[in-house]
Coordinates of C-alpha atoms and ligand atoms in Angstrom, one line a residue:
X1 CA 3.4 11.4 -19.3
X2 CA -0.3 12.2 -19.3
X3 CA -2.3 10.3 -16.6
X4 CA -4.7 9.1 -19.3
X5 CA -4.4 5.3 -19.7
X6 CA -1.2 5.3 -17.6
X7 CA -0.3 1.8 -16.4
X8 CA 0.9 0.9 -12.9
X9 CA 4.2 -0.1 -14.4
X10 CA 4.6 3.3 -16.0
X11 CA 3.5 5.1 -12.8
X12 CA 6.0 3.2 -10.7
X13 CA 8.9 4.2 -13.0
X14 CA 7.7 7.9 -13.3
X15 CA 7.4 8.2 -9.4
X16 CA 10.6 6.4 -8.5
X17 CA 12.6 9.5 -8.2
X18 CA 10.1 10.9 -5.6
X19 CA 10.8 8.1 -3.1
X20 CA 13.0 9.1 -0.2
X21 CA 15.4 6.4 -0.9
X22 CA 15.9 6.0 -4.7
X23 CA 17.7 2.8 -5.1
X24 CA 14.9 1.3 -7.3
X25 CA 14.5 -1.5 -4.8
X26 CA 11.2 -0.2 -3.5
X27 CA 9.9 0.1 -7.2
X28 CA 11.0 -3.6 -7.8
X29 CA 9.2 -4.6 -4.6
X30 CA 5.9 -2.9 -5.6
X31 CA 6.3 -4.6 -9.0
X32 CA 6.6 -8.0 -7.4
X33 CA 3.4 -7.2 -5.4
X34 CA 1.7 -6.3 -8.6
X35 CA 2.7 -9.7 -10.1
X36 CA 1.7 -11.7 -7.2
X37 CA -1.7 -9.8 -7.1
X38 CA -2.4 -10.9 -10.6
X39 CA -1.7 -14.5 -9.9
X40 CA -3.9 -14.5 -6.8
X41 CA -6.6 -12.6 -8.6
X42 CA -6.7 -15.4 -11.2
X43 CA -7.3 -18.0 -8.5
X44 CA -9.8 -15.9 -6.5
X45 CA -11.8 -15.3 -9.7
X46 CA -12.1 -19.0 -10.5
X47 CA -12.7 -20.1 -6.9
X48 CA -16.3 -20.8 -7.8
X49 CA -15.5 -23.0 -10.7
X50 CA -13.0 -25.5 -9.1
X51 CA -13.0 -27.5 -5.9
X52 CA -10.7 -25.1 -4.1
X53 CA -13.2 -23.9 -1.4
X54 CA -13.5 -25.2 2.1
X55 CA -10.9 -25.3 4.8
X56 CA -7.4 -26.5 4.3
X57 CA -7.5 -28.4 7.7
X58 CA -4.8 -26.2 9.3
X59 CA -5.3 -23.7 12.1
X60 CA -3.2 -20.5 12.2
X61 CA -1.6 -19.1 15.3
X62 CA -4.7 -17.1 16.2
X63 CA -6.7 -20.4 16.4
X64 CA -8.7 -19.6 13.3
X65 CA -9.4 -22.2 10.7
X66 CA -7.6 -21.4 7.4
X67 CA -9.3 -21.7 4.1
X68 CA -7.6 -22.9 1.0
X69 CA -7.3 -19.6 -0.6
X70 CA -5.6 -18.0 2.5
X71 CA -2.9 -20.6 2.1
X72 CA -2.6 -20.2 -1.6
X73 CA -2.3 -16.3 -1.4
X74 CA 0.1 -16.6 1.5
X75 CA 2.3 -19.0 -0.6
X76 CA 2.1 -16.9 -3.7
X77 CA 3.0 -13.6 -2.2
X78 CA 5.9 -15.2 -0.2
X79 CA 7.2 -17.1 -3.2
X80 CA 7.2 -14.1 -5.4
X81 CA 9.1 -12.0 -3.0
X82 CA 11.6 -14.7 -2.1
X83 CA 12.2 -15.9 -5.7
X84 CA 12.8 -12.3 -6.9
X85 CA 15.3 -11.8 -4.1
X86 CA 13.6 -8.5 -3.2
X87 CA 13.2 -8.3 0.6
X88 CA 15.2 -9.5 3.6
X89 CA 12.2 -10.5 5.7
X90 CA 8.5 -11.3 5.5
X91 CA 5.8 -11.5 8.3
X92 CA 2.3 -12.7 7.5
X93 CA -0.9 -13.2 9.4
X94 CA -0.8 -16.8 8.3
X95 CA 2.8 -17.5 9.5
X96 CA 3.6 -18.2 13.3
X97 CA 6.9 -16.4 13.0
X98 CA 8.6 -14.0 10.6
X99 CA 10.7 -15.3 7.7
X100 CA 14.3 -14.3 7.4
X101 CA 15.6 -14.4 3.8
X102 CA 19.1 -15.2 2.7
X103 CA 20.0 -14.7 6.4
X104 CA 23.4 -16.3 6.1
X105 CA 24.5 -14.4 3.0
X106 CA 26.5 -11.3 4.1
X107 CA 26.4 -10.0 0.6
X108 CA 22.7 -9.8 0.9
X109 CA 21.9 -6.0 0.4
X110 CA 18.1 -6.1 0.6
X111 CA 16.8 -3.3 2.9
X112 CA 13.1 -3.9 3.0
X113 CA 10.7 -6.0 4.9
X114 CA 7.1 -6.7 4.1
X115 CA 4.3 -7.6 6.4
X116 CA 0.9 -8.8 5.0
X117 CA -2.6 -10.1 5.5
X118 CA -2.5 -12.3 2.3
X119 CA -6.3 -12.8 2.3
X120 CA -8.5 -10.4 4.2
X121 CA -12.2 -11.2 4.6
X122 CA -11.7 -14.8 4.0
X123 CA -15.0 -15.9 5.4
X124 CA -16.6 -14.1 2.4
X125 CA -14.9 -16.4 -0.1
X126 CA -17.5 -19.1 0.0
X127 CA -20.3 -16.6 -0.8
X128 CA -18.8 -14.8 -3.7
X129 CA -18.2 -11.5 -1.8
X130 CA -15.2 -9.3 -2.2
X131 CA -11.9 -10.2 -0.4
X132 CA -8.5 -8.4 -0.4
X133 CA -4.8 -8.5 0.4
X134 CA -3.1 -5.9 2.7
X135 CA 0.6 -5.1 2.6
X136 CA 3.0 -3.0 4.6
X137 CA 6.6 -2.2 3.8
X138 CA 9.4 -0.9 6.1
X139 CA 13.2 -0.4 5.9
X140 CA 14.9 -2.8 8.2
X141 CA 16.4 -1.1 11.3
X142 CA 19.2 -3.7 12.0
X143 CA 22.3 -3.7 9.8
X144 CA 22.1 -4.8 6.1
X145 CA 23.8 -8.2 5.5
X146 CA 22.8 -9.5 8.9
X147 CA 19.9 -11.8 9.6
X148 CA 16.6 -9.8 10.3
X149 CA 15.4 -9.6 13.8
X150 CA 12.0 -9.2 15.5
X151 CA 12.9 -5.5 16.0
X152 CA 12.8 -5.0 12.2
X153 CA 9.1 -6.0 12.3
X154 CA 8.0 -4.3 15.5
X155 CA 8.3 -0.7 14.2
X156 CA 5.6 1.9 14.7
X157 CA 3.2 2.3 11.9
X158 CA 4.5 5.8 11.1
X159 CA 7.8 4.4 10.0
X160 CA 6.2 2.7 7.0
X161 CA 7.6 3.5 3.6
X162 CA 4.7 2.1 1.6
X163 CA 1.5 0.3 2.2
X164 CA -1.5 -0.9 0.1
X165 CA -4.2 -3.2 -0.7
X166 CA -5.6 -5.3 -3.5
X167 CA -9.3 -5.7 -3.7
X168 CA -10.7 -8.6 -5.5
X169 CA -14.1 -7.2 -6.2
X170 CA -16.4 -6.4 -9.1
X171 CA -13.2 -5.3 -10.5
X172 CA -9.7 -5.9 -9.1
X173 CA -7.9 -2.9 -7.9
X174 CA -4.5 -2.3 -6.3
X175 CA -4.4 0.9 -4.1
X176 CA -1.2 2.0 -2.5
X177 CA 0.8 4.8 -1.0
X178 CA 4.5 5.6 -0.8
X179 CA 3.8 8.5 1.5
X180 CA 2.8 10.9 -1.3
X181 CA -0.8 10.4 -1.5
X182 CA -2.9 7.4 -2.4
X183 CA -3.4 6.1 -6.0
X184 CA -5.8 3.4 -7.1
X185 CA -5.2 1.1 -10.2
X186 CA -7.8 -1.1 -11.9
X187 CA -7.0 -4.4 -13.6
X188 CA -8.0 -4.9 -17.1
X189 CA -8.4 -8.7 -16.9
X190 CA -8.3 -9.2 -20.7
X191 CA -4.6 -8.2 -20.9
X192 CA -3.5 -8.3 -17.3
X193 CA -2.6 -4.7 -17.0
X194 CA -3.3 -2.4 -14.0
X195 CA -4.3 1.2 -15.2
X196 CA -4.4 4.3 -13.1
X197 CA -8.2 4.8 -12.5
X198 CA -8.3 6.7 -9.2
X199 CA -5.6 9.2 -8.9
X200 CA -5.0 11.0 -5.5
X201 CA -7.8 9.2 -3.7
X202 CA -9.2 11.1 -0.7
X203 CA -11.7 10.4 2.1
X204 CA -14.4 13.1 2.3
X205 CA -13.9 14.9 5.6
X206 CA -17.2 13.7 6.8
X207 CA -19.5 10.8 5.7
X208 CA -22.9 9.2 6.3
X209 CA -21.9 5.5 6.4
X210 CA -20.9 3.5 9.5
X211 CA -19.4 0.0 9.3
X212 CA -19.4 -2.1 12.4
X213 CA -20.5 -5.7 13.4
X214 CA -23.5 -4.5 15.4
X215 CA -24.2 -8.1 16.5
X216 CA -21.5 -7.4 19.2
X217 CA -23.2 -4.2 20.4
X218 CA -23.9 -5.4 24.0
X219 CA -20.3 -6.2 24.4
X220 CA -18.9 -2.8 23.2
X221 CA -17.4 -0.1 25.5
X222 CA -19.9 2.6 26.5
X223 CA -18.2 5.2 24.3
X224 CA -18.8 3.1 21.2
X225 CA -22.4 2.3 22.1
X226 CA -23.1 6.1 22.5
X227 CA -21.5 6.7 19.2
X228 CA -23.7 4.1 17.5
X229 CA -26.8 5.6 19.1
X230 CA -25.6 9.0 17.7
X231 CA -25.3 7.5 14.2
X232 CA -28.9 6.3 14.4
X233 CA -30.4 9.5 15.8
X234 CA -32.7 11.5 13.5
X235 CA -30.9 14.8 13.4
X236 CA -29.2 16.9 10.7
X237 CA -27.7 14.4 8.0
X238 CA -28.5 11.4 10.4
X239 CA -29.5 8.6 10.8
X240 CA -26.4 7.4 9.0
X241 CA -26.5 4.3 6.7
X242 CA -25.1 1.1 8.2
X243 CA -23.0 -1.0 5.7
X244 CA -20.8 -3.9 7.0
X245 CA -19.3 -6.4 4.5
X246 CA -17.1 -8.1 6.9
X247 CA -14.0 -7.7 4.9
X248 CA -12.0 -4.7 6.1
X249 CA -10.5 -3.9 2.6
X250 CA -14.0 -3.7 1.1
X251 CA -15.5 -1.7 3.8
X252 CA -12.5 0.7 3.8
X253 CA -12.5 1.1 0.1
X254 CA -16.2 2.0 0.0
X255 CA -15.9 4.3 2.9
X256 CA -12.8 6.1 1.3
X257 CA -14.8 6.7 -1.9
X258 CA -18.2 7.6 -0.3
X259 CA -17.2 9.0 3.2
X260 CA -17.7 6.8 6.2
X261 CA -16.1 5.1 9.3
X262 CA -15.2 1.5 10.0
X263 CA -15.1 0.3 13.6
X264 CA -13.7 -2.9 15.2
X265 CA -13.8 -1.9 18.9
X266 CA -12.8 -4.0 21.9
X267 CA -15.7 -6.3 23.2
X268 CA -15.9 -8.8 25.9
X269 CA -15.4 -11.5 23.2
X270 CA -12.3 -9.7 21.8
X271 CA -10.9 -7.6 24.8
X272 CA -8.1 -6.2 22.6
X273 CA -10.2 -5.9 19.4
X274 CA -9.9 -8.5 16.6
X275 CA -7.7 -6.8 14.0
X276 CA -4.0 -7.2 13.8
X277 CA -1.9 -4.0 14.3
X278 CA 0.9 -5.0 12.0
X279 CA -0.9 -6.8 9.1
X280 CA -4.1 -4.8 9.0
X281 CA -4.4 -1.8 11.2
X282 CA -1.0 0.0 10.4
X283 CA -1.2 -0.4 6.6
X284 CA -4.8 0.8 6.4
X285 CA -4.0 3.6 8.9
X286 CA -1.2 4.8 6.7
X287 CA -3.3 4.7 3.6
X288 CA -6.2 6.5 5.5
X289 CA -3.9 9.4 6.6
X290 CA -2.3 9.7 3.2
X291 CA -5.9 10.0 1.8
X292 CA -6.8 12.8 4.4
X293 CA -8.6 10.3 6.7
X294 CA -7.8 9.1 10.2
X295 CA -7.2 6.0 12.2
X296 CA -7.3 5.6 16.0
X297 CA -7.8 2.9 18.6
X298 CA -10.4 5.3 20.3
X299 CA -7.8 7.3 22.1
X300 CA -4.4 7.0 20.3
X301 CA -3.3 7.5 16.7
X302 CA -2.8 3.9 15.3
X303 CA 0.5 5.0 13.6
X304 CA 1.9 6.0 17.1
X305 CA 1.4 2.7 18.8
X306 CA 4.5 0.7 19.8
X307 CA 4.1 -2.9 18.8
X308 CA 5.1 -5.5 21.3
X309 CA 4.4 -8.7 19.4
X310 CA 4.0 -9.7 15.8
X311 CA 0.2 -10.9 16.0
X312 CA -0.9 -8.1 18.4
X313 CA -4.5 -6.9 18.1
X314 CA -5.8 -3.5 18.7
X315 CA -9.2 -1.8 18.5
X316 CA -9.5 -0.1 15.1
X317 CA -11.6 3.0 14.1
X318 CA -10.8 4.4 10.7
X319 CA -12.3 6.6 8.1
X320 CA -13.4 10.1 7.4
X321 CA -11.5 12.5 9.7
X322 CA -14.5 14.2 11.4
X323 CA -16.1 10.9 12.1
X324 CA -13.1 9.4 13.8
X325 CA -12.7 12.5 15.9
X326 CA -16.4 12.2 16.9
X327 CA -15.7 8.6 18.1
X328 CA -12.7 9.8 20.2
X329 CA -14.9 12.5 21.8
X330 CA -17.4 9.9 22.7
X331 CA -14.8 7.6 24.1
X332 CA -13.2 10.2 26.3
X333 CA -16.6 11.5 27.5
X334 CA -17.5 8.0 28.5
X335 CA -14.1 7.5 30.2
X336 CA -14.6 10.6 32.3
X337 CA -18.2 10.0 33.2
Ligands
AHG1 P1 -9.3 -12.1 8.0 O1 -10.2 -12.7 6.9 O2 -7.9 -11.7 7.5 O3 -9.2 -12.9 9.2 O4 -10.0 -10.8 8.4 C1 -11.2 -10.6 8.7 C2 -11.4 -9.3 9.5 C3 -11.9 -8.1 8.7 O5 -11.5 -8.2 7.4 C4 -13.3 -8.0 8.9 O6 -13.8 -6.6 8.9 C5 -13.5 -8.6 10.3 O7 -12.4 -9.5 10.5 C6 -14.8 -9.2 10.4 O8 -14.9 -9.8 11.7 P2 -16.3 -10.1 12.3 O9 -16.9 -11.3 11.5 O10 -16.1 -10.5 13.7 O11 -17.3 -9.0 12.1
MN2 MN1 -7.8 -9.6 7.7
MN3 MN1 -6.4 -12.9 6.4

């Protein structure tokens, strides 16, 4: 089929045979995410119209105040995956522990687990700025037909079979990879169909945008401070442009299209960084690498980190390959000086 006007549904069917495991289960799973994305999109879009804003009065495990749309998106994605009987386990940034599905049913043959950040950039909801959803998919490592265990969720990022994000922005897009490049689909809201709009997305090798919360500057490690000074220096194609939306999905998406780097380093406020390895860093790192970009904690490839707990945080530096390498150079120079 020609790529012109290809829908996400058609794309999934056409590419099903290129998955490593071709049971059709992964296709059904991505289809379910597509469906939940449309439901959440509808709600996000009307957030300004109805009295849905504000906090839900609950606090998640990281001590953050949840806003209503976080709760809503979390419920919708979980409900869709559970009702369609498509996965054996789910872990979410908004849940204290992982959810085992049909754990007492030995005939339960589902092999996949999903980890997600149901609403990323939630502090932007009140001010009509883009937010997103991030998802990450693995095959379970424990035997099919038994209850899922924590080990199924604590896999290295390089074991992911698929990952993606939805960006609820000026238009709504679903961007994902199954390990064979990155493709972006834009929602036509009039008919509720995602169309392939950005085939084979790639980070430019270098870029001129850096995205970091510079308010934390004085708390950053010396290597990061030196890199920020380097970005600001007048030389060659520098100074770079600073752009920080405060929603990882949106900053990442812009940087992938234009060329740039996103940094959430350690700081004295966040000694391990702020972003969560399993729900944010691993899926974005997988997408970045599939789009010829790079993702690092400053020293180590994100996808090689061994997770030790579900809600683990790591420093995250992600974007155009040459820019990420430059940060690593600054980090090791500062460490050895
Ligand atoms: P979430 O809304 O899921 O908690 O994620 C917010 C994350 C990320 O999306 C964003 O880039 C970063 O936190 C912003 O943090 P600061 O406000 O500390 O810069
Ligand atoms: Mn997030
Ligand atoms: Mn979130």
